Coordinates of C-alpha atoms and ligand atoms in Angstrom, one line a residue:
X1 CA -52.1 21.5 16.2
X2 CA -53.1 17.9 15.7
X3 CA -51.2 14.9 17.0
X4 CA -49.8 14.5 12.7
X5 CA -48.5 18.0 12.9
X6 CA -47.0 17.7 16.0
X7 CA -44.9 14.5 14.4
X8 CA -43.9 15.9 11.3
X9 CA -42.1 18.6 13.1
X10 CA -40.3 16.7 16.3
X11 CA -37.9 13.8 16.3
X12 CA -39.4 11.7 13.9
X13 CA -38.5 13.7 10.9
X14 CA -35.5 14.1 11.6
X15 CA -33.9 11.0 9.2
X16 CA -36.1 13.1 6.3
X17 CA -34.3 16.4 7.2
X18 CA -30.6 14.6 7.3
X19 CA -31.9 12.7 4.0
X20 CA -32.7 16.2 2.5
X21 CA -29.4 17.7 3.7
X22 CA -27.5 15.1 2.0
X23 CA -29.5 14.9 -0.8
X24 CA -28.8 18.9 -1.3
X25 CA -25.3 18.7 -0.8
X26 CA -24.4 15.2 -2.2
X27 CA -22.0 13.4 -1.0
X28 CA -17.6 12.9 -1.4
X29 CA -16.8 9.2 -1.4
X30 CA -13.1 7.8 -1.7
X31 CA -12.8 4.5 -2.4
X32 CA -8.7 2.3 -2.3
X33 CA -8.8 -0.5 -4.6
X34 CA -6.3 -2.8 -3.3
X35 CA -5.1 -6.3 -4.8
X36 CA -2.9 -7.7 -6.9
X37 CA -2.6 -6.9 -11.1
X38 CA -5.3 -8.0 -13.5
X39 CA -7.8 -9.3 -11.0
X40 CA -10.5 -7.0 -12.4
X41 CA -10.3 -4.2 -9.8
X42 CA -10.6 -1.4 -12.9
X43 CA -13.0 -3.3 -14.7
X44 CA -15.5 -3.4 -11.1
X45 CA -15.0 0.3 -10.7
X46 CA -16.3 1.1 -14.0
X47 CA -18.8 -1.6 -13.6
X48 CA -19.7 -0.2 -10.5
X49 CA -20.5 3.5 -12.0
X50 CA -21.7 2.6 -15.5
X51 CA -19.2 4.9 -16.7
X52 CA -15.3 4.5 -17.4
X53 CA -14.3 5.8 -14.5
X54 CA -10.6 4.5 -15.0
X55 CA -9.0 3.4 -18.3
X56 CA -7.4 0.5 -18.4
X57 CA -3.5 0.3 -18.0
X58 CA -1.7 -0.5 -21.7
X59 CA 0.6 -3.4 -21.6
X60 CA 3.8 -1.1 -22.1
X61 CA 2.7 0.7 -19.3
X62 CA 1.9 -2.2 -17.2
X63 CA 5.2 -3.9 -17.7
X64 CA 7.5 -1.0 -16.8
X65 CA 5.7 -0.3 -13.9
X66 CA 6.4 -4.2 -12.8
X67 CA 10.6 -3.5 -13.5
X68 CA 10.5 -0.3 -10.8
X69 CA 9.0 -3.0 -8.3
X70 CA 7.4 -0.1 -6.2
X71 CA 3.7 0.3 -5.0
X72 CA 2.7 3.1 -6.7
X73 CA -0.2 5.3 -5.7
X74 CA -2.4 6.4 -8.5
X75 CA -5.7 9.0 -7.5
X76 CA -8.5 9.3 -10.6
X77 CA -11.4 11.9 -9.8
X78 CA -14.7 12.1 -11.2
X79 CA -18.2 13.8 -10.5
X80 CA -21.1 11.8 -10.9
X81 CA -24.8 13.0 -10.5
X82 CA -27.8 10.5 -10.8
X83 CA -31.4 11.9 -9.8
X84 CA -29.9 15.1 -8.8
X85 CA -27.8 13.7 -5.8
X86 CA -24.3 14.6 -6.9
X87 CA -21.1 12.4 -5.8
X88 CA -18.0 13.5 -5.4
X89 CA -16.2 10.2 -6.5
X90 CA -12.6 9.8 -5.5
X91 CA -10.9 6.1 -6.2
X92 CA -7.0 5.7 -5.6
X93 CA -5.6 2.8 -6.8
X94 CA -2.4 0.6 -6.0
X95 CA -0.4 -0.3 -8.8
X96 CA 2.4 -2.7 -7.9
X97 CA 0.5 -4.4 -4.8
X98 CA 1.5 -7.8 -4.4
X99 CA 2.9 -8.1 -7.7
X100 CA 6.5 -9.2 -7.3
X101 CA 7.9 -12.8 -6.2
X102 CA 8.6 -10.9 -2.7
X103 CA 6.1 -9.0 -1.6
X104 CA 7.0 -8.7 2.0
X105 CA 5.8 -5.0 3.5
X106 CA 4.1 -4.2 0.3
X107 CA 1.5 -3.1 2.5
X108 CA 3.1 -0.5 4.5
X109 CA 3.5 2.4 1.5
X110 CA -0.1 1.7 1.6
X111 CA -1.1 2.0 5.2
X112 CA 1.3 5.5 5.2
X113 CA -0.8 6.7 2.3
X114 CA -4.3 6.0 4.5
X115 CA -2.3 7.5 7.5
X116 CA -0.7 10.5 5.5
X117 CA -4.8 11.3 5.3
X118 CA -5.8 11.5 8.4
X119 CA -2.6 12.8 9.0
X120 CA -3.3 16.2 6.2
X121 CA -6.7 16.1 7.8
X122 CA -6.0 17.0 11.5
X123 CA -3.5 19.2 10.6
X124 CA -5.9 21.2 8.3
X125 CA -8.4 21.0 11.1
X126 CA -6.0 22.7 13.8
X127 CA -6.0 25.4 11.5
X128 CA -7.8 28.6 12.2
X129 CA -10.0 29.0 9.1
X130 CA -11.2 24.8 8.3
X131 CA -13.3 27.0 5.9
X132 CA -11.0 25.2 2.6
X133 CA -10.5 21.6 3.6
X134 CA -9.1 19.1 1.4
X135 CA -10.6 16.0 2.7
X136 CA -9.0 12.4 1.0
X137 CA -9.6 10.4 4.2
X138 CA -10.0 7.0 2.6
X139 CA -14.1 5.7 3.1
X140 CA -13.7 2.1 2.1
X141 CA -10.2 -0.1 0.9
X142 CA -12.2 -2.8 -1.3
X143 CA -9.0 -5.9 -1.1
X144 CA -9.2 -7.9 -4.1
X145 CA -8.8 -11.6 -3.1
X146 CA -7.6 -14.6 -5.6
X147 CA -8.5 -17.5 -3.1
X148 CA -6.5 -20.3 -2.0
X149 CA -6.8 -23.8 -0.5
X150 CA -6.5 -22.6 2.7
X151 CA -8.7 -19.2 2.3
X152 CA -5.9 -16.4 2.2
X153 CA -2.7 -16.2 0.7
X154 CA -0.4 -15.1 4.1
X155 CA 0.5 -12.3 2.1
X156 CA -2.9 -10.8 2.0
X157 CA -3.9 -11.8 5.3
X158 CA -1.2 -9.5 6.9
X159 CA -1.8 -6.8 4.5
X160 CA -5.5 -7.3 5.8
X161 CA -4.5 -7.0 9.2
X162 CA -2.5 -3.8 9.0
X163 CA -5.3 -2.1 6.8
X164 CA -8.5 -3.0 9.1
X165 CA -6.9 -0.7 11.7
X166 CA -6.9 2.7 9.8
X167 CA -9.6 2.0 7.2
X168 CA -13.3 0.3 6.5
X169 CA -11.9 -2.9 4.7
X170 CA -14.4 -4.9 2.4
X171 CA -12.3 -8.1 1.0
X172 CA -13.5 -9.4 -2.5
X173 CA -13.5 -12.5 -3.6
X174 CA -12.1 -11.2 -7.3
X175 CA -13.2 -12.7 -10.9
X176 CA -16.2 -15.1 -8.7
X177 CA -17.0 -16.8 -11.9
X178 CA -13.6 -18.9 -12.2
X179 CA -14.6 -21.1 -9.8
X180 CA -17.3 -23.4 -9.6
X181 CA -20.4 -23.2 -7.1
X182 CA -18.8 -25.2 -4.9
X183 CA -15.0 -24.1 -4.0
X184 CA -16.7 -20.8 -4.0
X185 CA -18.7 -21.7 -1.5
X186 CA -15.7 -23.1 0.6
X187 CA -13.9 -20.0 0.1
X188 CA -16.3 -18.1 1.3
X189 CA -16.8 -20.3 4.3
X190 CA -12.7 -20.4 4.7
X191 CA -12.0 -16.7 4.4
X192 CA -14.3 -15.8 6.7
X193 CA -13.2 -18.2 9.5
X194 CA -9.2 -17.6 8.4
X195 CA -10.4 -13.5 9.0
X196 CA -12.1 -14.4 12.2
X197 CA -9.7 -16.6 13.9
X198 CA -6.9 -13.4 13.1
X199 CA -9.1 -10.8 14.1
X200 CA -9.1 -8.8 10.8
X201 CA -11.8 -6.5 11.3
X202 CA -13.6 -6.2 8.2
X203 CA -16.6 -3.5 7.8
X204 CA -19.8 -4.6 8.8
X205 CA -22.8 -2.1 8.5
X206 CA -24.7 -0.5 10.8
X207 CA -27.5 -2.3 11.9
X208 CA -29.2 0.0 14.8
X209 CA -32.4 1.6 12.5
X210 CA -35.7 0.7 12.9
X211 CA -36.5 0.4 9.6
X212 CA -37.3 -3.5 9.2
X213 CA -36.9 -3.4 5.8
X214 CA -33.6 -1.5 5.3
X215 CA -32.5 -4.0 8.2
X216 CA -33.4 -7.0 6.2
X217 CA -31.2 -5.5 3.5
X218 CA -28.5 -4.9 5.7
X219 CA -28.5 -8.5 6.8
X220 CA -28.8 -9.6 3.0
X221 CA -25.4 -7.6 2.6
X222 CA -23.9 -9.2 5.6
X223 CA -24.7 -12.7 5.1
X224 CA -23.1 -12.1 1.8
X225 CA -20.1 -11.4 3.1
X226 CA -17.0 -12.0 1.9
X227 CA -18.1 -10.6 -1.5
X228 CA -17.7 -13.0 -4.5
X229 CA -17.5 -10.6 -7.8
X230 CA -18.0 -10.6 -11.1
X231 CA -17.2 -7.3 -13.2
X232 CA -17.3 -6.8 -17.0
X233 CA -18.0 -3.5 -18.8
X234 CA -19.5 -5.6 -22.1
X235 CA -23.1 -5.7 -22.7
X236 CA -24.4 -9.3 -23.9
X237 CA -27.5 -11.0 -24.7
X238 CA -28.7 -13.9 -22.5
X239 CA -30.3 -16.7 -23.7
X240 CA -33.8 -15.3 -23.2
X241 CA -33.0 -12.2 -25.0
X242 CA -31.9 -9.7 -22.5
X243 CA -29.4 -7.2 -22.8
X244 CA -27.1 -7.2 -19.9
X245 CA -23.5 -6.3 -18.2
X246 CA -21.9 -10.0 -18.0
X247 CA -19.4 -12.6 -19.8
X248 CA -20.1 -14.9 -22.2
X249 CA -18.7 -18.2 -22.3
X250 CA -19.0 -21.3 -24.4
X251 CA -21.0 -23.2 -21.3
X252 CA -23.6 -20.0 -20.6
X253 CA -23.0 -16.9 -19.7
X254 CA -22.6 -15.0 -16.2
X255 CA -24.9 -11.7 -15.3
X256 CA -22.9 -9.2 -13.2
X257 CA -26.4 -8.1 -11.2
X258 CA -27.9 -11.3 -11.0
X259 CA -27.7 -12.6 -7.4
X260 CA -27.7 -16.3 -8.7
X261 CA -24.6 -15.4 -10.2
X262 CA -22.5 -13.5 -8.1
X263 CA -22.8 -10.8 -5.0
X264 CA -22.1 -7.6 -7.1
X265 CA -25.2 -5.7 -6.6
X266 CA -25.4 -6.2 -2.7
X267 CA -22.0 -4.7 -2.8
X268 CA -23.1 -2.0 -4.9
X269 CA -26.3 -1.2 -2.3
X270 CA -23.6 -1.4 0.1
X271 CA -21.0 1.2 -1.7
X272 CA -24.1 3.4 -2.9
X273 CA -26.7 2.7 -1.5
X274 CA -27.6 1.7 1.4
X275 CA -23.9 2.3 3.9
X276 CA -22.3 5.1 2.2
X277 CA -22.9 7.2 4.6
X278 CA -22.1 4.9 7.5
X279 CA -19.1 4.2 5.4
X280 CA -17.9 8.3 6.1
X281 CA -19.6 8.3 9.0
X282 CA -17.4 5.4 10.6
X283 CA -14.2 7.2 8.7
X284 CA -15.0 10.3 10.9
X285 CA -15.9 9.2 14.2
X286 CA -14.4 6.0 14.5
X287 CA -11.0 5.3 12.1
X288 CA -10.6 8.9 12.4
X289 CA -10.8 9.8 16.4
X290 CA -9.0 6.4 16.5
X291 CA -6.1 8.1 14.5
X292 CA -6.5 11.3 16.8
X293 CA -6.5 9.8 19.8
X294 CA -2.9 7.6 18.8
X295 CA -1.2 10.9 17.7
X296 CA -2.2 13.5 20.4
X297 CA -0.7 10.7 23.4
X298 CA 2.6 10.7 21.4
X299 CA 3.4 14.2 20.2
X300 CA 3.1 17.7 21.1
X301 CA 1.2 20.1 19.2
X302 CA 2.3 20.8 15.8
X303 CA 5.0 18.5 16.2
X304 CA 5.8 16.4 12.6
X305 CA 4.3 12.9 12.6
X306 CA 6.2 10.2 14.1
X307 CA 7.2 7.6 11.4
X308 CA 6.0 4.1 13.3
X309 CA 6.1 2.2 9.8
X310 CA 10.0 0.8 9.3
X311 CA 9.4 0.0 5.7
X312 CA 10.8 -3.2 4.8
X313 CA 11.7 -2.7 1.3
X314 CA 13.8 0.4 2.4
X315 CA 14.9 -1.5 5.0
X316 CA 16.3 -4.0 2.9
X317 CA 17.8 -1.6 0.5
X318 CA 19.2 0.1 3.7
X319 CA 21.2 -3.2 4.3
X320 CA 22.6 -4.1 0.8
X321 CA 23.9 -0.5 1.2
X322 CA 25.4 -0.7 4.3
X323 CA 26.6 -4.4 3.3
X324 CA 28.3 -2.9 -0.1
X325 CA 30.1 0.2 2.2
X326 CA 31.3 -2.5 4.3
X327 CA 32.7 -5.0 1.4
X328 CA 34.0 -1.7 -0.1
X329 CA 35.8 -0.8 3.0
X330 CA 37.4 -4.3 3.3
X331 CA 38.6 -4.3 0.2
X332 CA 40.3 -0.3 0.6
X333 CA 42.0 -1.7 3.5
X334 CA 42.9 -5.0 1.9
X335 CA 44.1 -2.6 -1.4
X336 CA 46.2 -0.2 1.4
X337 CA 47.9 -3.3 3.4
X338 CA 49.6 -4.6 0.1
X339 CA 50.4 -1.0 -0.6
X340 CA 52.2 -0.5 2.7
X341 CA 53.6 -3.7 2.5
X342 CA 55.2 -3.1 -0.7
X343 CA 56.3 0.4 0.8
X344 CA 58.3 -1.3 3.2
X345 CA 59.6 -3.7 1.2
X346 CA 60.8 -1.0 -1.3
X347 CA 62.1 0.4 2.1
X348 CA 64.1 -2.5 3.5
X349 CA 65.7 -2.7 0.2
X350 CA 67.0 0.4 -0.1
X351 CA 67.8 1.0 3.7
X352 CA 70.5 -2.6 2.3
X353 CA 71.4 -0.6 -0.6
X354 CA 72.5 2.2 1.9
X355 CA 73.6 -0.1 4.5
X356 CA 76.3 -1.3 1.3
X357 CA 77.2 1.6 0.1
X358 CA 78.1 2.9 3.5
X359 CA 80.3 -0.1 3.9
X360 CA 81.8 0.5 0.9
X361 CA 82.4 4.1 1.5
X362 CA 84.3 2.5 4.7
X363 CA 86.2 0.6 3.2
X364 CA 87.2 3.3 0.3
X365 CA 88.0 5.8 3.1
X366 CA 90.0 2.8 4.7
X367 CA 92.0 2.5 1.5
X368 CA 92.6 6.1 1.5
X369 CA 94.2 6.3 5.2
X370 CA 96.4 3.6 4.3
X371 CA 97.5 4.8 0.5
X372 CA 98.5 8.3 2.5
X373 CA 99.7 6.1 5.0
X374 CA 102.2 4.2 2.5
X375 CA 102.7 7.5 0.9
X376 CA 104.0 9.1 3.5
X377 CA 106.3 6.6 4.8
X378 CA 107.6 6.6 1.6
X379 CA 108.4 10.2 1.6
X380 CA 110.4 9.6 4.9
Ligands
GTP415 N1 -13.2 -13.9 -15.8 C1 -13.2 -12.6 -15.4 N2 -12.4 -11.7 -15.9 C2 -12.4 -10.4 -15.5 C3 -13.2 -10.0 -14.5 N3 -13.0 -8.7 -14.2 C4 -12.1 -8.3 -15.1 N4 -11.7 -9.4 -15.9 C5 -10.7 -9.4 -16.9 O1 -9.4 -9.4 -16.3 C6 -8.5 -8.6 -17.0 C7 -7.8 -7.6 -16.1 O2 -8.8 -6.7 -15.7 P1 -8.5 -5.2 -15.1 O3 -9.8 -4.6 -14.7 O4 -7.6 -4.5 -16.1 O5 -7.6 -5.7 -13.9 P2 -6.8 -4.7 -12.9 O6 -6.9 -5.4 -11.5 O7 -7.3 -3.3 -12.9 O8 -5.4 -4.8 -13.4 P3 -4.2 -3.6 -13.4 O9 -4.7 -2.5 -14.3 O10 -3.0 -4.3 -13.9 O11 -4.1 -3.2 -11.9 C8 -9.3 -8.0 -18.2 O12 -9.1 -8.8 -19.3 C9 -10.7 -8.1 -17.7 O13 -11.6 -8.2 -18.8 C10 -14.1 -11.0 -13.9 O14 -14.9 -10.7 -13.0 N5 -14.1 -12.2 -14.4

């Protein structure tokens, strides 16, 4: 056996067997799209795939689902196959995030949903046949950011730092090419040092490989990080003839793959491409074991899961209840005091009544003695 046969069997083909394995079996990605309504988050997903992966909500729709002022989860499945690797596709999105004028713990049916996963997971896994496993551990939460002056609107910031804990977090800078080159480069700049200084621990890809070239790619799609997007589903035609994914506006128009105009396509090598797998991979071994480790210090075996999320909006409904019983009370007790009070009243009046009519009676029988008496005396 020469030293070339010797290779092609030992450790340094392994990365070719794994990439064969996957390549076989394909792959199940589940992606949370997370932000706010109408910042573009269906529009990127079907940008992302080529394909409409999600149709776009109808206005009707849209509006009731702003009156029940709930965060709603909503799961769309779809099976994509491209140079025979097969994906499993899975994207659950969050209508009602962040969309009302008080959006405190909007987050948390969110973060239950992401924990309700791992949750179904380790249960299943306990089980004696793991043979039929319905795996929706969340891979990635892409957050869908509208900047502000300051970087991050607090709102998102603590929804940010809630989600970072239980899933791979990539934050967006949505709809990039409403601002100009330069705010968006001060957001950029802003959101990341507002992330850093809070500790919000946004996915960041593997960089332990060898490969230099995959590791200059890797730091391509780190240095481009927090992602400034641009989706549209509309093919147009640049000015030197192209025909491309983009927007046209009256001052030029904006490519969704160039890398002039926005960061799309590093975060498509990123979903895709190049960290998908690190993506479940740091689902499973980290978030995952993470989750594990939490539950199996705090409950016994098979025991239900503990609920450590106090849900604010249920919270506050919880009080305006308790607040209405306790009005309702007061005014029941207010309603039986005049009551009783009348009651008396009625009382004392006819206890007089009585009290006069026994006098009279007195008197009557008084009258009575002394007729006889007369009577009698007049008989004598
Ligand atoms: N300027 C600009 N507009 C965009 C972009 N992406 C989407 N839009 C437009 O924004 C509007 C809302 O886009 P959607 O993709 O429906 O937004 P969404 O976040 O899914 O909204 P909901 O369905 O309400 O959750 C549409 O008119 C899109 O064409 C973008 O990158 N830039």
């Amino acid at each position: 056996m020469n030293e070339d046969e010797t290779l092609s069997v030992g450790i340094a083909d392994l990365p070719n067997q794994r990439h064969k394995i996957v390549s076989r079996n394909g792959a199940a990605l589940t992606l949370m799209l997370c932000g706010e309504s109408g910042l573009g988050k269906t529009t990127f997903c079907n940008t992302l795939f080529s394909t409409t992966i999600k149709p776009h909500m109808d206005i009707e729709t849209r509006r009731s689902k702003h009156m029940e002022k709930s965060v709603e989860i909503e799961i769309t499945k779809a099976e994509l196959e491209e140079k025979n690797f097969h994906l499993r596709l899975t994207v659950v999105d969050t209508p009602g995030f962040g969309d009302f004028i008080n959006n405190t713990g909007c987050w948390e049916s969110v973060v239950e949903f992401i924990e309700d996963q791992h949750e179904s997971y380790m249960r299943q896994d306990q089980q004696p046949d793991r043979t039929k496993i319905i795996d929706m551990r969340i891979h990635a939460c892409l957050y869908f950011l509208r900047p502000v002056k300051n970087g991050l609107r607090p709102m998102d910031l603590e929804a940010m730092k809630r989600l970072c804990k239980r899933v791979n977090l990539i934050p967006v800078i949505a709809k990039s090419d409403m601002y100009t080159r330069h705010d968006l480069a001060m957001y950029k700049t802003r959101i990341a040092q507002v992330l850093d200084y809070h500790q919000v621990n946004i996915y960041k890809p593997s960089m332990d490989e060898g490969d230099p070239v995959f590791q200059r790619q890797i730091q391509g799609i780190i240095n481009a990080m927090p992602f400034a997007i641009v989706g549209s589903e509309d093919d147009i035609q640049t000015a030197d003839g192209r025909t491309v994914k983009g927007r046209k506006y009256p001052w030029g128009t904006v490519e969704v793959e160039n890398e002039e105009h926005c960061d799309f396509k590093q975060l498509r090598n990123l979903l895709v491409r190049s960290c998908m797998l690190d993506l479940i991979q740091r689902t499973e071994d980290i978030i995952y074991e993470q989750y594990r480790q939490e539950q199996m210090q705090v409950r016994q075996y098979g025991e239900p899961k503990l609920r450590t999320i106090d849900n604010s909006k249920f919270k506050e409904e919880e009080e305006n209840l308790r607040r209405r019983f306790t009005e309702q009370v007061r005014k029941e007790e207010a309603r039986f005091r005049q009551w009783e009070q009348r009651l008396i009243a009625e009382r004392d009046s006819l206890n007089k009544d009585l009290e006069a009519q026994h006098v009279q009676i007195k008197q009557l029988e008084l009258e009575i003695d002394r007729l006889k008496l007369n009577s009698s005396s007049r008989k004598r």
